[in-house]
Coordinates of C-alpha atoms in Angstrom, one line a residue:
X1 CA -31.9 -12.9 40.4
X2 CA -34.1 -9.9 39.5
X3 CA -33.0 -6.8 37.6
X4 CA -32.8 -4.6 40.7
X5 CA -30.2 -7.0 42.2
X6 CA -28.2 -7.1 38.9
X7 CA -28.2 -3.3 38.8
X8 CA -26.9 -3.0 42.3
X9 CA -24.2 -5.5 41.6
X10 CA -23.3 -3.7 38.4
X11 CA -23.1 -0.3 40.1
X12 CA -21.0 -1.7 42.9
X13 CA -18.6 -3.3 40.4
X14 CA -18.3 0.0 38.4
X15 CA -17.7 1.9 41.6
X16 CA -15.0 -0.5 42.7
X17 CA -13.3 -0.2 39.3
X18 CA -13.4 3.5 39.3
X19 CA -12.1 3.7 42.9
X20 CA -9.3 1.4 41.9
X21 CA -8.3 3.6 39.0
X22 CA -8.4 6.7 41.2
X23 CA -6.2 5.0 43.7
X24 CA -3.7 4.0 41.1
X25 CA -3.6 7.3 39.4
X26 CA -3.8 9.5 42.5
X27 CA -7.0 11.1 41.3
X28 CA -9.6 12.6 43.6
X29 CA -13.3 13.1 43.4
X30 CA -12.7 16.8 42.8
X31 CA -11.4 15.9 39.3
X32 CA -14.7 14.2 38.2
X33 CA -16.3 17.4 37.0
X34 CA -13.2 18.9 35.4
X35 CA -12.7 19.1 31.6
X36 CA -11.0 16.1 30.0
X37 CA -7.3 16.5 29.2
X38 CA -6.2 16.8 25.6
X39 CA -5.4 13.6 23.8
X40 CA -1.7 12.5 23.5
X41 CA 0.0 11.2 20.3
X42 CA 2.1 8.2 21.1
X43 CA 4.2 5.8 19.0
X44 CA 2.5 2.6 18.1
X45 CA 3.7 -0.5 20.0
X46 CA 3.1 -3.2 17.3
X47 CA 3.1 -3.3 13.5
X48 CA 2.2 -6.1 11.1
X49 CA 3.3 -6.3 7.5
X50 CA 2.6 -8.9 4.8
X51 CA 4.8 -9.5 1.7
X52 CA 3.3 -11.4 -1.2
X53 CA 5.0 -14.3 -3.0
X54 CA 7.5 -12.5 -5.3
X55 CA 7.6 -14.7 -8.4
X56 CA 7.9 -18.3 -9.5
X57 CA 10.1 -17.4 -12.5
X58 CA 13.4 -19.3 -12.7
X59 CA 15.1 -16.1 -14.1
X60 CA 14.1 -13.8 -11.3
X61 CA 15.7 -12.5 -8.1
X62 CA 14.3 -10.5 -5.2
X63 CA 15.8 -7.9 -2.8
X64 CA 14.2 -7.3 0.5
X65 CA 15.0 -4.2 2.5
X66 CA 13.6 -3.5 6.0
X67 CA 13.8 -0.2 7.9
X68 CA 12.5 1.6 11.0
X69 CA 13.2 5.3 11.4
X70 CA 14.6 6.7 14.6
X71 CA 11.8 8.3 16.5
X72 CA 11.7 10.6 19.6
X73 CA 9.8 9.3 22.5
X74 CA 10.4 5.7 21.7
X75 CA 12.0 3.3 24.3
X76 CA 15.5 2.8 22.9
X77 CA 16.0 -0.7 24.4
X78 CA 13.2 -3.1 23.8
X79 CA 11.7 -4.5 20.6
X80 CA 12.1 -6.9 17.7
X81 CA 11.2 -6.8 14.0
X82 CA 11.3 -9.8 11.7
X83 CA 9.4 -11.7 9.0
X84 CA 8.6 -15.4 8.8
X85 CA 7.6 -17.5 5.7
X86 CA 3.9 -18.0 5.2
X87 CA 2.5 -21.4 4.3
X88 CA 1.7 -21.9 0.6
X89 CA -2.0 -22.8 0.2
X90 CA -1.9 -22.9 -3.6
X91 CA 0.1 -25.8 -4.9
X92 CA -2.5 -26.4 -7.6
X93 CA -3.1 -22.7 -8.5
X94 CA -1.9 -21.3 -11.8
X95 CA 1.5 -19.6 -11.5
X96 CA 1.8 -15.9 -12.4
X97 CA 3.6 -15.8 -15.8
X98 CA 3.8 -19.6 -15.9
X99 CA 2.3 -22.2 -18.2
X100 CA -1.0 -22.5 -16.4
X101 CA -0.2 -25.9 -15.0
X102 CA 0.8 -24.8 -11.5
X103 CA 3.8 -26.1 -9.6
X104 CA 3.2 -29.1 -7.3
X105 CA 6.9 -29.3 -6.5
X106 CA 7.0 -25.7 -5.1
X107 CA 9.6 -25.4 -2.4
X108 CA 8.3 -22.1 -0.9
X109 CA 9.7 -21.6 2.6
X110 CA 10.6 -24.6 4.6
X111 CA 9.3 -28.2 4.3
X112 CA 8.1 -28.0 0.7
X113 CA 5.9 -24.9 0.7
X114 CA 4.6 -25.3 4.3
X115 CA 6.3 -22.2 5.6
X116 CA 9.1 -22.1 8.1
X117 CA 10.4 -20.6 11.3
X118 CA 13.7 -19.0 10.2
X119 CA 13.3 -15.2 10.6
X120 CA 14.0 -12.9 7.6
X121 CA 15.4 -9.4 7.9
X122 CA 15.6 -9.0 11.7
X123 CA 16.5 -5.4 12.6
X124 CA 19.2 -4.7 15.0
X125 CA 18.7 -0.9 15.5
X126 CA 16.3 1.8 14.2
X127 CA 17.8 4.1 11.6
X128 CA 19.8 1.5 9.8
X129 CA 18.2 -0.7 7.1
X130 CA 18.9 -4.4 6.6
X131 CA 18.8 -6.1 3.2
X132 CA 19.0 -9.6 1.7
X133 CA 18.8 -11.1 -1.8
X134 CA 17.1 -14.3 -2.7
X135 CA 16.2 -16.3 -5.8
X136 CA 12.6 -15.6 -6.4
X137 CA 11.7 -19.1 -7.7
X138 CA 10.1 -20.8 -4.7
X139 CA 10.6 -17.8 -2.4
X140 CA 7.6 -17.7 0.0
X141 CA 5.2 -14.9 1.1
X142 CA 6.3 -13.3 4.4
X143 CA 4.4 -12.4 7.5
X144 CA 6.1 -9.9 9.7
X145 CA 5.7 -8.3 13.1
X146 CA 7.6 -5.4 14.7
X147 CA 7.1 -4.3 18.3
X148 CA 8.6 -1.9 20.8
X149 CA 11.1 0.5 19.3
X150 CA 10.9 -1.1 15.9
X151 CA 7.2 -0.7 15.4
X152 CA 6.7 3.0 14.6
X153 CA 7.2 3.5 10.8
X154 CA 8.5 0.0 10.1
X155 CA 8.7 -0.5 6.4
X156 CA 9.7 -3.4 4.2
X157 CA 10.3 -3.2 0.4
X158 CA 10.2 -6.2 -1.9
X159 CA 11.9 -5.6 -5.3
X160 CA 12.0 -8.4 -7.9
X161 CA 13.8 -8.4 -11.2
X162 CA 12.6 -10.8 -13.9
X163 CA 15.2 -10.9 -16.8
X164 CA 13.1 -12.6 -19.5
X165 CA 9.7 -13.9 -20.4
X166 CA 6.3 -12.2 -20.6
X167 CA 6.6 -10.9 -17.0
X168 CA 10.1 -9.4 -17.5
X169 CA 10.8 -6.2 -15.7
X170 CA 11.0 -4.8 -12.2
X171 CA 8.2 -5.6 -9.8
X172 CA 8.3 -3.5 -6.6
X173 CA 6.0 -3.3 -3.7
X174 CA 6.0 -2.0 -0.1
X175 CA 4.7 -4.8 2.1
X176 CA 1.3 -3.9 3.4
X177 CA -0.6 -4.0 6.7
X178 CA -3.6 -6.4 7.0
X179 CA -7.1 -5.1 6.7
X180 CA -10.6 -6.2 5.8
X181 CA -11.5 -4.2 2.7
X182 CA -9.4 -3.3 -0.4
X183 CA -10.1 -1.7 -3.8
X184 CA -8.0 -2.4 -6.9
X185 CA -9.1 -0.2 -9.9
X186 CA -6.9 -1.0 -12.9
X187 CA -7.1 -4.9 -12.9
X188 CA -7.9 -6.8 -16.0
X189 CA -9.4 -10.0 -17.2
X190 CA -8.3 -9.4 -20.8
X191 CA -6.5 -12.2 -22.7
X192 CA -3.4 -10.2 -22.9
X193 CA -3.1 -9.9 -19.1
X194 CA -2.7 -12.4 -16.3
X195 CA -3.7 -10.7 -13.0
X196 CA -3.4 -12.5 -9.7
X197 CA -4.6 -11.2 -6.4
X198 CA -2.4 -12.5 -3.6
X199 CA -4.3 -13.0 -0.3
X200 CA -2.2 -13.5 2.8
X201 CA -3.7 -14.3 6.2
X202 CA -1.4 -13.4 9.2
X203 CA -3.6 -14.8 11.9
X204 CA -4.2 -18.2 13.5
X205 CA -7.8 -18.6 12.3
X206 CA -8.9 -19.0 8.7
X207 CA -10.2 -16.0 6.8
X208 CA -13.2 -16.0 4.5
X209 CA -12.8 -13.6 1.5
X210 CA -15.1 -12.3 -1.1
X211 CA -13.8 -11.1 -4.5
X212 CA -16.0 -9.0 -6.8
X213 CA -15.1 -7.6 -10.2
X214 CA -16.7 -4.5 -11.8
X215 CA -16.3 -3.7 -15.5
X216 CA -17.5 -0.8 -17.7
X217 CA -21.1 -2.1 -17.6
X218 CA -21.2 -3.0 -13.9
X219 CA -20.6 -6.2 -11.9
X220 CA -18.9 -8.9 -13.9
X221 CA -20.9 -12.2 -13.7
X222 CA -19.2 -14.4 -11.2
X223 CA -18.3 -18.0 -12.0
X224 CA -19.0 -18.9 -8.4
X225 CA -20.9 -17.3 -5.4
X226 CA -18.7 -18.9 -2.8
X227 CA -16.2 -17.1 -0.7
X228 CA -12.5 -18.1 -0.7
X229 CA -11.0 -19.6 2.4
X230 CA -7.4 -18.5 3.2
X231 CA -6.0 -20.9 5.8
X232 CA -4.2 -19.6 8.9
X233 CA -0.8 -18.0 8.4
X234 CA -1.0 -18.8 4.7
X235 CA -1.0 -17.1 1.3
X236 CA -3.2 -17.8 -1.8
X237 CA -2.9 -16.4 -5.3
X238 CA -6.1 -16.3 -7.3
X239 CA -6.1 -15.7 -11.1
X240 CA -8.8 -13.1 -11.7
X241 CA -9.8 -14.4 -15.1
X242 CA -11.0 -17.6 -13.4
X243 CA -13.6 -15.7 -11.4
X244 CA -15.6 -14.7 -14.5
X245 CA -16.2 -15.7 -18.1
X246 CA -16.4 -12.0 -19.1
X247 CA -13.3 -10.2 -20.4
X248 CA -12.6 -6.6 -19.5
X249 CA -9.5 -4.6 -20.5
X250 CA -10.0 -2.4 -17.4
X251 CA -11.9 -3.5 -14.3
X252 CA -12.0 -2.8 -10.6
X253 CA -11.6 -5.5 -7.9
X254 CA -13.0 -5.3 -4.4
X255 CA -11.5 -7.7 -1.8
X256 CA -13.6 -8.0 1.4
X257 CA -12.9 -10.3 4.3
X258 CA -16.1 -11.8 5.7
X259 CA -14.1 -13.0 8.7
X260 CA -10.6 -12.4 9.8
X261 CA -8.2 -10.0 8.1
X262 CA -5.9 -10.3 5.2
X263 CA -3.2 -8.6 3.1
X264 CA -4.1 -8.2 -0.6
X265 CA -2.0 -7.1 -3.6
X266 CA -2.4 -7.7 -7.3
X267 CA 0.4 -8.9 -9.6
X268 CA -0.4 -7.8 -13.1
X269 CA 1.5 -9.6 -16.0
X270 CA 1.2 -8.0 -19.4
X271 CA 2.3 -10.2 -22.4
X272 CA 3.7 -7.1 -24.2
X273 CA 4.5 -4.5 -21.5
X274 CA 6.1 -6.4 -18.7
X275 CA 4.6 -6.7 -15.2
X276 CA 4.4 -5.0 -11.8
X277 CA 2.4 -5.0 -8.5
X278 CA -0.8 -3.0 -8.3
X279 CA -1.3 -1.9 -4.7
X280 CA -4.7 -1.1 -3.3
X281 CA -6.2 2.4 -3.9
X282 CA -6.6 4.8 -1.0
X283 CA -10.1 4.6 0.6
X284 CA -12.9 6.1 -1.5
X285 CA -12.7 9.9 -1.6
X286 CA -14.3 12.7 -3.6
X287 CA -10.8 14.2 -4.3
X288 CA -8.0 12.0 -5.5
X289 CA -4.2 12.5 -6.0
X290 CA -2.1 10.1 -8.1
X291 CA 1.5 11.2 -7.6
X292 CA 4.6 10.6 -9.7
X293 CA 4.0 10.2 -13.4
X294 CA 7.5 9.9 -15.0
X295 CA 8.5 12.7 -17.4
X296 CA 9.2 10.2 -20.1
X297 CA 5.9 8.2 -19.8
X298 CA 4.8 7.2 -23.3
X299 CA 1.3 6.4 -22.2
X300 CA -1.0 6.6 -19.2
X301 CA -4.3 4.9 -18.7
X302 CA -6.6 6.2 -15.9
X303 CA -9.1 3.8 -14.3
X304 CA -11.8 5.1 -11.9
X305 CA -14.6 3.4 -10.1
X306 CA -17.6 4.9 -8.2
X307 CA -18.5 2.4 -5.4
X308 CA -21.5 4.4 -4.1
X309 CA -25.1 4.8 -5.2
X310 CA -24.5 8.0 -7.1
X311 CA -22.6 8.8 -10.3
X312 CA -19.4 10.8 -10.1
X313 CA -18.5 13.8 -12.2
X314 CA -14.8 14.6 -11.9
X315 CA -12.5 17.4 -13.1
X316 CA -9.2 16.1 -14.4
X317 CA -6.0 18.1 -13.8
X318 CA -2.3 17.5 -14.3
X319 CA 0.0 19.1 -11.7
X320 CA 3.3 19.8 -13.3
X321 CA 6.5 21.4 -12.1
X322 CA 5.1 25.0 -12.3
X323 CA 1.3 24.8 -12.3
X324 CA -1.8 22.7 -12.9
X325 CA -3.3 22.3 -16.4
X326 CA -6.2 20.4 -17.9
X327 CA -5.1 17.6 -20.3
X328 CA -6.3 18.4 -23.8
X329 CA -9.5 16.5 -24.6
X330 CA -9.8 15.1 -21.0
X331 CA -11.2 18.1 -19.1
X332 CA -13.7 15.9 -17.2
X333 CA -14.7 12.4 -16.5
X334 CA -18.2 10.9 -15.8
X335 CA -18.2 7.7 -13.8
X336 CA -21.5 5.8 -13.5
X337 CA -22.3 4.3 -10.1
X338 CA -21.0 0.7 -9.8
X339 CA -19.1 0.9 -13.1
X340 CA -15.5 1.2 -14.1
X341 CA -14.5 4.1 -16.4
X342 CA -11.1 4.2 -18.2
X343 CA -9.5 6.8 -20.4
X344 CA -6.2 6.8 -22.3
X345 CA -4.3 10.0 -21.6
X346 CA -1.3 9.2 -23.9
X347 CA 2.0 10.9 -23.2
X348 CA 0.2 13.3 -20.9
X349 CA 3.3 14.7 -19.2
X350 CA 4.9 15.9 -22.4
X351 CA 8.4 15.5 -21.1
X352 CA 7.9 16.9 -17.6
X353 CA 7.1 15.0 -14.4
X354 CA 3.6 15.4 -13.1
X355 CA 0.7 14.1 -10.9
X356 CA -2.9 13.5 -11.7
X357 CA -5.5 15.3 -9.6
X358 CA -9.2 14.4 -9.6
X359 CA -11.7 16.7 -8.0
X360 CA -15.5 17.1 -8.1
X361 CA -17.0 19.0 -10.9
X362 CA -19.1 22.1 -9.8
X363 CA -22.7 21.4 -8.9
X364 CA -25.1 21.0 -6.1
X365 CA -25.2 18.2 -3.6
X366 CA -22.5 16.1 -1.9
X367 CA -19.5 15.0 -4.0
X368 CA -19.3 11.3 -4.8
X369 CA -16.3 9.3 -3.5
X370 CA -14.3 7.3 -6.0
X371 CA -11.2 5.0 -6.1
X372 CA -8.6 5.3 -8.9
X373 CA -5.3 4.1 -10.3
X374 CA -3.1 4.9 -13.2
X375 CA -1.3 2.4 -15.5
X376 CA 1.9 4.0 -16.8
X377 CA 4.1 2.8 -19.6
X378 CA 7.6 3.8 -20.6
X379 CA 9.4 2.7 -23.8
X380 CA 8.0 1.8 -27.1
X381 CA 7.4 -1.4 -29.2
X382 CA 9.0 -4.5 -27.7
X383 CA 10.9 -2.4 -25.2
X384 CA 7.9 -1.3 -23.1
X385 CA 7.7 -1.6 -19.3
X386 CA 4.6 -0.9 -17.2
X387 CA 3.9 0.2 -13.6
X388 CA 0.9 1.3 -11.6
X389 CA 0.2 4.3 -9.3
X390 CA -2.9 4.0 -7.1
X391 CA -4.7 6.9 -5.6
X392 CA -2.6 7.8 -2.6
X393 CA -3.6 9.2 0.8
X394 CA -1.8 12.3 2.0
X395 CA 1.2 12.2 4.4
X396 CA 0.0 13.4 7.7
X397 CA 3.3 13.2 9.5
X398 CA 5.8 10.9 7.7
X399 CA 6.2 8.1 5.2
X400 CA 9.2 6.0 4.2
X401 CA 10.4 4.2 1.0
X402 CA 13.0 1.5 1.6
X403 CA 15.4 0.1 -1.1
X404 CA 16.7 3.3 -2.7
X405 CA 19.8 3.0 -4.9
X406 CA 22.6 5.4 -5.6
X407 CA 21.2 5.6 -9.2
X408 CA 17.7 5.3 -10.5
X409 CA 15.6 6.7 -7.5
X410 CA 13.2 9.6 -8.1
X411 CA 10.9 11.0 -5.4
X412 CA 7.8 12.8 -6.5
X413 CA 5.8 15.2 -4.2
X414 CA 2.5 16.9 -5.1
X415 CA 0.7 19.6 -3.1
X416 CA -2.8 19.6 -4.6
X417 CA -3.9 22.8 -2.8
X418 CA -1.8 25.0 -0.5
X419 CA 2.0 25.0 -0.6
X420 CA 3.8 22.7 1.8
X421 CA 7.2 22.3 3.4
X422 CA 8.7 18.8 3.8
X423 CA 11.9 17.3 5.2
X424 CA 13.5 14.4 3.4
X425 CA 16.0 12.2 5.2
X426 CA 18.2 9.6 3.7
X427 CA 19.1 6.9 6.2
X428 CA 22.4 5.3 6.6
X429 CA 23.0 2.6 4.0
X430 CA 22.7 -1.1 4.7
X431 CA 26.5 -1.1 4.5
X432 CA 27.2 1.9 6.6
X433 CA 27.3 5.7 6.3
X434 CA 25.5 8.6 8.0
X435 CA 22.0 10.0 7.4
X436 CA 21.5 13.2 5.5
X437 CA 18.4 15.5 5.6
X438 CA 17.2 18.3 3.3
X439 CA 14.2 20.6 3.4
X440 CA 12.1 21.4 0.3
X441 CA 9.1 23.6 -0.6
X442 CA 6.3 22.3 -2.8
X443 CA 4.2 25.0 -4.3
X444 CA 0.4 24.5 -4.3
X445 CA -0.9 22.8 -7.4
X446 CA 2.5 21.5 -8.5
X447 CA 4.7 18.4 -8.5
X448 CA 8.3 18.4 -7.4
X449 CA 10.3 15.5 -8.7
X450 CA 13.8 15.1 -7.4
X451 CA 16.6 12.7 -6.8
X452 CA 16.4 12.1 -3.0
X453 CA 19.4 12.8 -0.8
X454 CA 22.0 10.1 -0.3
X455 CA 23.6 9.0 2.9
X456 CA 27.1 10.4 3.6
X457 CA 29.7 7.7 2.8
X458 CA 26.8 5.2 2.6
X459 CA 27.0 1.8 1.0
X460 CA 24.1 -0.4 -0.2
X461 CA 20.4 0.3 -0.3
X462 CA 19.0 3.0 1.9
X463 CA 15.7 4.4 3.1
X464 CA 14.1 7.8 2.4
X465 CA 11.7 9.3 4.9
X466 CA 9.4 12.2 4.0
X467 CA 8.1 14.4 6.8
X468 CA 5.5 17.0 6.3
X469 CA 6.5 20.0 8.4
X470 CA 3.9 22.6 7.5
X471 CA 1.4 23.8 4.9
X472 CA -1.2 21.9 3.0
X473 CA -1.6 18.1 2.2
X474 CA 1.3 16.4 0.4
X475 CA 1.1 13.1 -1.6
X476 CA 4.2 11.2 -2.6
X477 CA 5.6 8.3 -4.5
X478 CA 9.0 6.9 -5.3
X479 CA 10.2 5.5 -8.7
X480 CA 13.0 3.0 -8.9
X481 CA 14.3 2.4 -12.4
X482 CA 16.9 0.1 -14.0
X483 CA 17.5 0.0 -17.7
X484 CA 18.4 -3.5 -19.0
X485 CA 19.0 -4.6 -22.6
X486 CA 17.3 -1.4 -23.8
X487 CA 14.1 -1.9 -21.7
X488 CA 13.4 1.0 -19.3
X489 CA 12.5 -1.2 -16.4
X490 CA 10.9 0.7 -13.5
X491 CA 8.5 0.4 -10.6
X492 CA 6.6 3.0 -8.6
X493 CA 5.7 2.8 -4.9
X494 CA 3.2 5.2 -3.4
X495 CA 4.0 6.7 0.1
X496 CA 0.9 7.0 2.3
X497 CA 1.4 8.0 5.9
X498 CA 3.2 5.3 7.9
X499 CA 0.7 5.6 10.8
X500 CA 3.7 5.3 13.2
X501 CA 1.8 7.2 15.9
X502 CA -1.7 7.1 17.3
X503 CA -3.8 9.5 19.3
X504 CA -4.5 8.2 22.8
X505 CA -7.2 10.0 24.7
X506 CA -6.5 11.0 28.3
X507 CA -8.7 8.8 30.5
X508 CA -10.2 10.1 33.7
X509 CA -12.7 9.1 36.3
X510 CA -16.3 10.1 35.9
X511 CA -18.7 9.3 38.7
X512 CA -21.7 10.4 36.6
X513 CA -21.5 7.0 34.9
X514 CA -23.3 5.7 38.0
X515 CA -26.3 8.0 37.6
X516 CA -29.6 6.3 37.0
X517 CA -31.4 8.3 34.4

């Protein structure tokens, strides 16, 4: 069959398809030359979230809270949201915070660590959270799907409390969507830390994953050049210090899926300062916001990595309650290409809440994108506790933090440039109550830290949704704290946009597609 015949068949097929669309939509040939209609923003129809294995400690417990906000324009009838246990692909992998011998008797999920089919946290209606408590020892990673009315803005929070041991503290994380590329500045291969990257594969085919570490002098020499295979619908924790013989107090980890897609989060266990989850940084950007440094932070360590081919020169500012200032002695930061830079800022907030802003130093040429994270410590001596705040993308429309308590929740909002107006809504509690909304102004270049509204007559954990109404970009985080035996336990979750809506272009017929140029 020659090319002329193939072209005629292709043209006829395209003509038939376009004619069919016109018949179904009621279009006419007169519309072909008209300008395309504006795109429409519609709620997403399906969301996927992945929760890592919470802990293997025998003195730990975990609270899961799931929530979907009520949204206009969403079909109020159809949809489901639930999570299922993932298979455990790591019976012989070192346990986070354990003795290094692994746990071959792990009972994660159902059938001895092989996952299960009993759904966790099924939602019954948008606007009301559901919650459950489990013993963390042997609790599996979770793979969740929400569709229909439960998909837009679906959020799941995993909060673990470890009462004793080197990993004691609160470890909180918002379960994340799968992707193919993640950056984790702030990891460590130092002897005082045990950092595990948890890789979870939600799909029915295996995923091939590359892990690369970068220290202050560049790429850390790898112990192996092989990629890591994560089996279908499985989770795998990898101890970062086993990937290289080099030790680095502060490093950056890149997680890339060669095939498939994964969820990735780092569990950092410090022998002296507790433990927490380190979420991935926002995508590389020349301007970075790290929201929500507690007012009583006793130390803060900034870690920045420049993934491109050029060095980055950054201006460092602290956005406080009233204005932005330059931390004394840390006016700027030079980050060499392919290398990790870290600086200790000490008690940078000086008793006031704040957020860190990184912007390009003046100069010619394009600004260099970076990724960044902040390790924050509260308390002193043996009563220290640590948490991580990654660079956080701005809220375009809305973002939600689940698992807020009547005490110990602090919401931080920073407007790096222009002032912004936001609406904060507390959902009903898991045990009942009514939602409450309040509107706030955030001045440009400042941080507003506040106790979020509480539901009226609410009981149990509740969700807080932040909506940007007008003005400039807003970045947000939520701190959850619980003092226990004199230790100021806390965890901080960043609040990027929930991507609950997507822009759908208006499709139309175009007969010019058949023109032979």
